[in-house]
Amino acid sequence: MDPKPQDAQRYPNGARFRPGAREGHYESFFVRANHPTRPLAFWIRYTIFSPRGRPGAAVGELWAIAFDGETGQHVAVKRETPFAECAFDPGRLDARVGGARLDAGALTGEAASGGHTLQWNLTYSGEASPLFLLPLAAYSSAQPPAKSLVARPFAVFSGTLVVDGAPLRVERWTGSQNHNWGPRHTDHYAWGQVAGFDNAPDTFLEVVTARRRLGPFWSPFVTLLVVRRGDEEIALNSPAQMRRARGAFTPFDWRFRSATSAARVEGLISAPDAAFVGLTYHNPPGGDKTCLNSKLATCELTLTRREGATWGQPERLIAQQRAAFEILTDTPDPRVPLRV
């Protein structure tokens, strides 16, 4: 049965993958969080990868990065497991890749590659409702092919990471639990997220600037963003709005702006090349993409609301070394060696 628009609300973490399907599929359930005061972060991703036309070659992938902005030594690992040894529940968050597991309140696992090892035993909680980057109806539509949502904004994590044998205590690090999927990766994008600004800890930002390849041509860039502050949500993500918005990025700076008659949002997300880790993502139709991945970026956001007939004073928010910033591209960057 085809999904209905409300299914994204009822089952934000339900797995969309159909084992045996030949059209190709990727699907990720990932968590990420930052230390409350230090430039430390983690990103852990439980993924399905099924190449187009070869469903028997489907695998579960386990990815993990421990970012250390104090030493500049980031540890990244990846493990692949035959899909027969994995399970992803279509009705709730229950992702298993071999012996590693992610559910609605905890995650455990271990991965090793390239001479490095990461282990984790974490719990998390949070009461915030899911945040939808796309208009709700898009989640039951063929377009856009790639879907993304934040199933649990402001998730708070505690437990232990073990980085190359050294335990790291995680005590109330704030971040999120996320879900994305599709038959192919979006061809070129920048994605950003802030789970609490330094001067506005109740404010969450989700933003993307992206374009697709249409045969030999590129589509124009579109920019979608959602700002949530307490009970208020500014969702600048309608089809018309995303085309009016502006976004431009290069490694390693990204500027974006979007406005309606009621609100204006402008932002800059940036980080030095040393804050990034290079990853290779296989694409279900074939070929590889390069992901330049950081969870130690800085975000400066300006939010202006209309007050009656005039605009109010701009409000400037900042998150120092706490923002997620990823760029997906066809071309590796020599400044960011590929780790996995």
Coordinates of C-alpha atoms in Angstrom, one line a residue:
M1 CA 0.0 0.0 0.0
D2 CA 1.3 3.4 -0.9
P3 CA 2.2 5.7 2.1
K4 CA -0.2 8.5 2.9
P5 CA 0.9 12.0 3.8
Q6 CA 0.0 11.5 7.4
D7 CA 2.3 8.4 7.6
A8 CA 5.3 10.7 8.0
Q9 CA 3.7 12.1 11.1
R10 CA 2.5 8.8 12.5
Y11 CA 5.6 6.8 11.6
P12 CA 8.6 9.3 11.2
N13 CA 11.0 6.5 11.9
G14 CA 9.3 3.7 9.9
A15 CA 11.7 2.1 7.5
R16 CA 10.7 2.7 3.9
F17 CA 13.0 0.0 2.4
R18 CA 11.3 -3.0 0.7
P19 CA 13.7 -6.0 0.6
G20 CA 14.0 -7.4 -2.9
A21 CA 12.9 -4.2 -4.6
R22 CA 15.1 -3.6 -7.7
E23 CA 14.9 0.2 -8.1
G24 CA 17.7 0.9 -5.6
H25 CA 17.5 2.5 -2.2
Y26 CA 19.4 4.2 0.6
E27 CA 18.1 4.9 4.0
S28 CA 19.7 6.3 7.1
F29 CA 18.8 6.6 10.7
F30 CA 21.4 8.8 12.4
V31 CA 22.1 10.6 15.6
R32 CA 24.5 13.4 16.3
A33 CA 25.2 15.6 19.4
N34 CA 27.7 18.2 20.7
H35 CA 29.3 18.6 24.1
P36 CA 27.6 21.4 26.0
T37 CA 30.8 23.6 26.1
R38 CA 33.7 22.0 24.4
P39 CA 34.3 21.5 20.6
L40 CA 33.5 17.7 20.8
A41 CA 30.8 15.9 18.8
F42 CA 29.7 12.5 17.5
W43 CA 27.7 11.3 14.5
I44 CA 26.5 7.7 14.3
R45 CA 24.6 6.4 11.3
Y46 CA 22.7 3.1 10.7
T47 CA 22.2 2.7 7.0
I48 CA 20.6 0.5 4.3
F49 CA 22.3 0.5 0.9
S50 CA 20.7 -1.5 -1.9
P51 CA 22.1 -1.0 -5.4
R52 CA 19.7 -0.6 -8.3
G53 CA 19.0 -3.8 -10.1
R54 CA 20.9 -5.9 -7.5
P55 CA 18.7 -6.3 -4.4
G56 CA 20.7 -9.4 -3.4
A57 CA 23.7 -7.1 -2.8
A58 CA 21.9 -5.0 -0.2
V59 CA 23.9 -4.3 3.0
G60 CA 23.6 -2.6 6.3
E61 CA 26.2 0.0 6.9
L62 CA 27.4 1.3 10.3
W63 CA 29.1 4.7 10.3
A64 CA 30.6 6.6 13.2
I65 CA 32.7 9.7 13.7
A66 CA 34.1 11.2 16.9
F67 CA 35.0 14.9 16.2
D68 CA 37.6 16.5 18.4
G69 CA 38.1 20.2 17.8
E70 CA 40.6 20.5 20.6
T71 CA 43.2 18.2 19.1
G72 CA 42.0 18.2 15.5
Q73 CA 42.1 14.4 15.5
H74 CA 38.8 13.1 14.3
V75 CA 38.2 9.3 14.2
A76 CA 35.9 7.9 11.5
V77 CA 35.0 4.3 10.9
K78 CA 32.6 2.2 8.8
R79 CA 31.4 -1.4 8.9
E80 CA 29.3 -3.2 6.3
T81 CA 27.1 -6.2 7.1
P82 CA 25.1 -8.5 4.8
F83 CA 21.5 -7.4 4.9
A84 CA 20.4 -10.9 6.0
E85 CA 22.1 -10.0 9.4
C86 CA 20.2 -6.6 9.6
A87 CA 16.7 -5.5 10.5
F88 CA 14.8 -2.2 10.1
D89 CA 11.3 -2.0 11.5
P90 CA 8.7 -0.3 9.2
G91 CA 6.5 0.9 12.1
R92 CA 9.0 2.2 14.6
L93 CA 12.6 3.0 15.2
D94 CA 14.4 -0.3 15.6
A95 CA 17.5 -0.5 13.4
R96 CA 19.9 -3.4 13.7
V97 CA 23.2 -3.8 11.8
G98 CA 24.7 -7.0 12.9
G99 CA 25.0 -6.7 16.7
A100 CA 24.6 -2.9 16.7
R101 CA 21.2 -1.4 17.5
L102 CA 19.4 1.9 17.5
D103 CA 15.9 2.3 19.0
A104 CA 13.8 5.1 20.4
G105 CA 15.9 5.5 23.5
A106 CA 19.3 3.9 23.1
L107 CA 22.0 2.9 20.8
T108 CA 24.9 0.4 21.1
G109 CA 27.5 -0.7 18.7
E110 CA 31.0 -0.9 17.5
A111 CA 32.8 -0.4 14.2
A112 CA 36.4 -0.5 13.1
S113 CA 38.3 0.4 9.9
G114 CA 41.5 2.1 8.8
G115 CA 43.2 1.2 12.1
H116 CA 40.6 2.9 14.2
T117 CA 37.8 1.7 16.4
L118 CA 34.7 3.4 17.9
Q119 CA 32.4 1.8 20.4
W120 CA 29.2 3.4 21.9
N121 CA 26.7 2.7 24.6
L122 CA 24.3 5.7 24.8
T123 CA 20.8 6.5 25.9
Y124 CA 18.8 9.5 24.8
S125 CA 15.5 11.3 25.4
G126 CA 13.5 14.3 24.3
E127 CA 9.9 15.4 24.0
A128 CA 10.1 17.6 20.9
S129 CA 7.8 16.7 18.1
P130 CA 9.3 15.7 14.7
L131 CA 10.4 18.5 12.4
F132 CA 9.7 18.1 8.7
L133 CA 12.1 19.8 6.3
L134 CA 9.8 19.2 3.3
P135 CA 6.1 20.0 3.1
L136 CA 4.2 17.1 4.6
A137 CA 2.6 16.0 1.3
A138 CA 6.1 15.6 -0.3
Y139 CA 6.8 12.6 1.9
S140 CA 4.2 10.5 0.0
S141 CA 5.1 11.9 -3.4
A142 CA 7.7 10.7 -5.9
Q143 CA 9.2 14.2 -5.9
P144 CA 11.7 15.0 -4.6
P145 CA 13.2 11.5 -4.6
A146 CA 15.3 12.1 -1.5
K147 CA 13.4 12.6 1.8
S148 CA 14.6 13.9 5.1
L149 CA 13.2 14.7 8.5
V150 CA 14.2 15.2 12.1
A151 CA 12.4 12.6 14.1
R152 CA 13.6 13.9 17.4
P153 CA 15.0 17.5 17.6
F154 CA 16.8 18.4 20.8
A155 CA 17.6 14.8 21.8
V156 CA 19.8 14.7 24.9
F157 CA 22.4 11.9 25.0
S158 CA 24.3 10.3 27.9
G159 CA 26.6 7.3 28.1
T160 CA 30.0 6.4 26.8
L161 CA 32.0 6.6 23.6
V162 CA 35.2 4.6 23.4
V163 CA 37.6 6.2 20.8
D164 CA 40.5 4.0 19.9
G165 CA 40.4 2.5 23.4
A166 CA 40.0 5.8 25.3
P167 CA 36.6 6.2 27.1
L168 CA 34.8 9.5 26.6
R169 CA 32.0 10.2 29.0
V170 CA 28.9 11.7 27.3
E171 CA 26.8 13.7 29.8
R172 CA 23.7 15.5 28.4
W173 CA 25.1 16.3 25.0
T174 CA 22.3 17.9 22.9
G175 CA 21.6 17.0 19.3
S176 CA 19.0 15.1 17.3
Q177 CA 17.8 11.8 15.8
N178 CA 17.2 11.9 12.1
H179 CA 15.8 9.8 9.2
N180 CA 16.4 10.1 5.4
W181 CA 15.8 7.9 2.4
G182 CA 15.4 7.7 -1.3
P183 CA 16.3 5.8 -4.5
R184 CA 19.3 8.0 -5.0
H185 CA 21.3 10.7 -3.3
T186 CA 20.5 14.4 -4.1
D187 CA 23.2 15.2 -6.6
H188 CA 24.7 18.3 -4.9
Y189 CA 23.8 19.9 -1.6
A190 CA 24.7 21.6 1.6
W191 CA 22.9 20.5 4.8
G192 CA 23.0 22.2 8.1
Q193 CA 21.5 21.8 11.5
V194 CA 21.7 23.6 14.9
A195 CA 20.2 22.1 18.0
G196 CA 20.3 25.1 20.2
F197 CA 22.1 28.4 19.7
D198 CA 24.5 29.7 22.3
N199 CA 22.2 32.7 23.0
A200 CA 19.0 31.0 22.1
P201 CA 19.1 27.4 23.4
D202 CA 15.4 26.8 22.6
T203 CA 15.9 27.4 18.9
F204 CA 16.4 24.6 16.3
L205 CA 17.5 25.2 12.7
E206 CA 17.2 22.7 9.8
V207 CA 18.4 24.0 6.3
V208 CA 19.4 22.7 3.0
T209 CA 20.5 24.2 -0.4
A210 CA 20.4 21.6 -3.2
R211 CA 20.2 21.0 -6.9
R212 CA 19.6 17.9 -9.1
R213 CA 21.1 16.8 -12.3
L214 CA 18.5 16.5 -15.1
G215 CA 20.2 14.6 -17.8
P216 CA 23.2 16.7 -19.0
F217 CA 21.8 19.8 -17.2
W218 CA 21.6 21.0 -13.6
S219 CA 18.5 22.3 -12.0
P220 CA 18.6 25.7 -10.2
F221 CA 19.6 25.6 -6.5
V222 CA 16.7 25.6 -4.1
T223 CA 16.9 26.4 -0.4
L224 CA 14.5 25.1 2.3
L225 CA 14.7 25.9 5.9
V226 CA 12.7 25.5 9.1
V227 CA 13.3 27.5 12.3
R228 CA 11.6 26.2 15.5
R229 CA 11.7 28.3 18.7
G230 CA 9.6 27.0 21.5
D231 CA 6.1 26.6 20.1
E232 CA 6.8 28.8 17.1
E233 CA 7.8 27.3 13.8
I234 CA 8.9 29.3 10.7
A235 CA 8.7 26.8 7.8
L236 CA 10.1 28.3 4.6
N237 CA 9.8 25.2 2.5
S238 CA 6.9 25.5 0.1
P239 CA 7.7 24.9 -3.6
A240 CA 7.4 28.5 -4.5
Q241 CA 9.3 29.7 -1.4
M242 CA 12.2 27.3 -1.9
R243 CA 12.7 28.7 -5.4
R244 CA 12.6 32.3 -4.2
A245 CA 15.1 31.6 -1.5
R246 CA 18.8 32.0 -2.1
G247 CA 21.7 29.8 -1.1
A248 CA 25.3 29.5 -2.2
F249 CA 28.1 27.4 -0.8
T250 CA 31.6 26.4 -1.4
P251 CA 33.9 24.4 0.9
F252 CA 33.7 25.7 3.6
D253 CA 31.3 28.6 3.7
W254 CA 27.5 28.7 3.0
R255 CA 25.2 31.7 2.9
F256 CA 21.4 31.4 2.6
R257 CA 18.4 33.7 3.0
S258 CA 14.7 33.3 2.7
A259 CA 11.8 35.6 3.4
T260 CA 8.0 35.9 3.4
S261 CA 5.8 38.9 4.2
A262 CA 6.0 37.9 7.9
A263 CA 9.6 36.8 8.5
R264 CA 13.1 37.0 7.1
V265 CA 15.9 34.5 7.8
E266 CA 19.5 34.9 6.8
G267 CA 22.4 32.7 7.8
L268 CA 26.0 31.9 7.4
I269 CA 27.4 28.4 8.3
S270 CA 31.2 27.9 8.1
A271 CA 34.1 25.9 9.4
P272 CA 37.8 25.4 8.7
D273 CA 38.7 22.5 6.5
A274 CA 40.3 20.9 9.6
A275 CA 36.8 20.5 11.1
F276 CA 35.7 18.2 8.3
V277 CA 35.9 14.5 7.6
G278 CA 35.7 13.1 4.0
L279 CA 33.4 10.1 3.4
T280 CA 32.5 8.1 0.3
Y281 CA 28.8 7.4 -0.2
H282 CA 27.8 4.8 -2.7
N283 CA 24.8 5.9 -4.9
P284 CA 22.1 3.3 -5.6
P285 CA 22.0 4.0 -9.4
G286 CA 25.8 3.6 -9.4
G287 CA 28.9 5.7 -8.8
D288 CA 30.1 7.4 -5.6
K289 CA 29.5 10.7 -3.9
T290 CA 31.8 12.6 -1.6
C291 CA 30.4 13.8 1.7
L292 CA 32.4 16.5 3.5
N293 CA 31.1 16.1 7.0
S294 CA 31.5 18.4 10.1
K295 CA 29.6 18.7 13.3
L296 CA 31.9 21.5 14.6
A297 CA 30.8 24.4 12.3
T298 CA 29.7 27.9 13.4
C299 CA 26.3 29.2 12.4
E300 CA 25.3 32.9 12.5
L301 CA 21.5 33.4 12.0
T302 CA 19.6 36.6 11.7
L303 CA 15.8 36.4 12.2
T304 CA 13.5 39.4 11.6
R305 CA 9.8 39.3 12.1
R306 CA 7.2 41.8 10.9
E307 CA 5.5 43.7 13.7
G308 CA 2.3 45.2 12.3
A309 CA 3.1 47.4 9.4
T310 CA 6.8 47.5 10.0
W311 CA 9.7 45.2 10.5
G312 CA 11.0 44.5 14.0
Q313 CA 14.6 44.6 15.1
P314 CA 16.8 41.8 13.7
E315 CA 17.7 39.2 16.2
R316 CA 21.1 37.6 15.8
L317 CA 21.7 34.1 17.0
I318 CA 25.0 32.3 17.1
A319 CA 26.2 28.7 17.6
Q320 CA 30.0 28.4 17.9
Q321 CA 31.4 25.1 16.8
R322 CA 28.1 23.4 17.4
A323 CA 26.5 23.3 13.9
A324 CA 26.2 20.4 11.6
F325 CA 27.5 21.2 8.1
E326 CA 27.7 18.6 5.3
I327 CA 28.4 19.1 1.6
L328 CA 27.7 16.3 -0.9
T329 CA 29.6 16.6 -4.2
D330 CA 31.0 14.6 -7.0
T331 CA 34.5 15.9 -6.4
P332 CA 36.7 15.1 -3.4
D333 CA 38.4 18.1 -1.8
P334 CA 42.2 17.7 -1.4
R335 CA 42.0 19.6 1.9
V336 CA 39.8 16.9 3.4
P337 CA 41.2 13.4 3.0
L338 CA 38.7 10.6 2.6
R339 CA 38.7 8.5 5.7
V340 CA 36.1 5.8 4.8

